Amino acid sequence: MHNARDNILNRLRRQRPEFPPQDEPASMDEGNETTLQQRIEAFTEKLRSVRAEVHLTTEQDWCHKLQELCRKKELDNLLYGNQGPLAEAMEKHWNSDDSTPRLVTLNETIESWKEPLFNDIAAAVTSVRTGIAQVGTLVLWPTLEEPRTYSLVPPVHFAVLHADKLYNTFAEVVEEEAWQEGMPTNALLISGPSKSADIEQTLSYGVHGPTELVALLVS
Amino acid sequence: MQTASDFRQRSEEALGNPQIRRNFRFAMDGLMAKRRAGLSDPREREQLRTQCAGIRVNALSKLPELLEQLEGNCTRNGIQVHWAESVDEANNIVLEIMRQHDATRMIKGKSMVSEEMELNHFLEDHDIECLESDLGEYIVQLAGETPSHIIAPAIHKNRHEIAELFRQKFPDIPFEEDPEKLARSAREILREKFYKADVGLSGVNFAVAETGTLCLVENEGNGRMCTTVPPVHIAVTGIEKVVEQLSDIPPLLNLLVRSATGQHISTYFNMISSPRKPGEKDGPQEVHLVLPDNERSRIYEDDELINTLRCIRCGACMNHCPVYGRIGGHAYGSTIPGPIGSVVEPQKIGLDTLGELPTASTLCGACGEVCPVRIPLPDLLNRLRYEGVRNNNDGKVKGQSEQRKGTEAWIWKSWSWLHVQPMLYRLAMRTATRLRSLMPRKLGPWTDVRRPPRIAARTLHELAREKGFDNA
Amino acid sequence: MERQRHYPEKPGRIYFFGTCLVDLLYPEASLAGMQLIQREGVDVIFPKDQTCCGQPAWNSGYRDEARAVALAQLKCFPLDYPVVVPSGSCAGMMRHHYPRLFKNTPQEQQVQALANRVYKLTEFLVHVLKITLKDLGTPAKVALHTSCSARREMGVAEEHEALLQQLGNVELVEQERKAECCGFGGTFAVKHPKISAEMVSEKAEHISNTSADTLVSGDCGCLMNISGRLNHQAEKIKGKHIASFLWERTNADSQ
């Protein structure tokens, strides 16, 4: 279809569009400095407003909190990346405890575990790259150790975020982390459990993605 | 292909259907209230609109270069880029990819371009199962209909109608009218389809030239499923969806979501820059990007009509349109309804077929007022009215002049003739006032619901003269 | 759509453009407009060769016909005085659409200069004349319908309210869906009569729900449409152009 390509580009080049001069947007003071505490509060409020759970916890305590929440939700198993950044702490904690729920990890590629992923996994836990306070958003760059489907297919998604990584806006994240210098296979913003308003504009939670999103905010 | 030639008949049917009227009124009121609440600070809102308009205008002004840059970066990242001049070509590209993989099952995320292509019909004719997974699209597909709104496809149906549809199609599952339970039913039905599908297809909200990144906005997670779980992902998007750089994305995402639904952000924002890389455990092994032109490059050539291509498909113009709110999306008979549909569709399909759509507006300006990228929609509607009836065809707009009718043209010529001759005009107006008692009581459909206007006893020209204003 | 317009000092003289609909159906509206301006000490010129701004043909796509008629109006306003128009849509036509209609024609500059000095009557009263009104009328309950062109094209909705709020005996009531179009739309009402009927019926219902005794509008098209509907329903609500209403309530001889 190289012909189509050239034809389209040639047509687009036939005449340069002329736009009247555009207004410059007035500068907004959204770059206002915020304190970490303000960002934590904004993040928590916004994420909770879309029916996500947010738990404030600490470096020492988050594994305990995670396990406690799993038990409270009566989850049989928990998917995690056994080579990922959460693995060491989790394994240590689980080994010293009565080791429920069962920790699961999926090796090889999705082709070999698609069915169990959809049918057997009760919940998954992943780390989070950063967060966006103003809109209550988790920013994930899924990795070899914590693949994309972990935060998507299981009905419950636990996300572990270090509070010191909270930015105020998405624009700040893109700029300060210089995303344009190299994008991952998949970058994700997640702001709450899956939902739809396709029936009578009524919000229904838990459509295709996780029905529950639980953020553990570690500080 | 549906046509709008019987727009009038369909709109009258919709007006006569109280259920449809209620469903749309309810939905539009809700969407307008949500946008108002989500964009409550006028200063911030106008600043964002200006910023986003600037981003779209900048992208269009460099469109060919950005498309080449996008292609280059996608290709470098391993995304295969396909160009299509027409919807036929685009459909065949998709079919060819399916055949290369012996694929028979496609799961689809929301894509208005695939609606434009009528891809479902095309693939089904080639024995490929093509299943919509967005809840609204799924409902519409089950009902054998087309979307009546671009972001809320099943907005014309209420919960009872949807529950009844589910009962007919899935007699085995318990009857439910609660939206959340209906949504859960759809979840259960579709889950298996996601992991069994051979190919996932999606649209694209923004394609970033700088990095070769495809961005998708959604709430349900079906878009992520379609682009993550099947071994092959095909993204289809019009050539106008490209933006220059990654830093353009945060403001666009922000305003798109708030204009569409008033949410502060969508549940998911999914940025795809490559297929699965070595060592990665999931994600599609192949990603294809199909770029249909389908008349966009023709629209691009006109310095006014090019603004059609700024659109970021938020649906705010239809949510705020008093005509759309009364007749609903299906009356338009076009893929995209409402004000932006009445602008874009006649340019794609032709004014001969859809030339009536630009007249289906009072030019009240509500659409232009809410457009996040400041598309001058009333001006474009006005322009297309002109293109429909002009008598000197320059071939630049499809189906130009085809709406011109002898009688109407004669009326406007006579009208113009009278109004360029002040003396004759004054005489005519004066005569009308003197004969006002002869004015008929019935003036066609106008007087079906209204009293006829009353002609004054004397004209303004006469009164002004009498009062001494007539001094020039 | 405009936001910030710079207004001149009060001029000695203005041109008044009466509009065709007013000429035939509501002459008292323009007359009242001219009298209001004259009372503020400004000379009013009503060029007698004026006919129509050309808007009906323009909105129907008949641009050549619209341009011919617009060209005839240009001759009526040779000097540099403000041009005041008692209708949002006609003012919008002259201010915003004339420059488009005459783009790449010999009149382009002349037309732009005219467009720059076109004012809707109400904005002229508020921002240029800075008029103060003393209400001499009896208590009245008024619903205001501001036309879409006045609201969105000219951006002068607030001016209408500000003028009515100056009247001490007038209670301004607000109808549901105040900012929604009444369904007139010029030839829209002819081309799509059923949709238009639906829109005006709802508009009239919202207005009668306010139990206002008077409907005031700044545009005679909307007035003809909504009043026509109200009268058809045998509603007692009187329809008045805002200029007539203001003049009658503030002029001693009208009481």
PDB file of C-alpha atoms in Angstrom, chain B residues 21 79 116 236 242 261 426:
ATOM      1  CA  ARG B  21     -37.344  11.667  23.782  1.00  0.00           C
ATOM      2  CA  ILE B  79       4.575  -1.084  15.060  1.00  0.00           C
ATOM      3  CA  GLU B 116     -16.976   4.688   9.568  1.00  0.00           C
ATOM      4  CA  VAL B 236      -7.284   2.127  13.325  1.00  0.00           C
ATOM      5  CA  VAL B 242      -1.659  12.823  15.192  1.00  0.00           C
ATOM      6  CA  THR B 261     -18.141  13.279  30.885  1.00  0.00           C
ATOM      7  CA  ARG B 426     -40.207  50.667   0.822  1.00  0.00           C
TER       8      ARG B 426
END
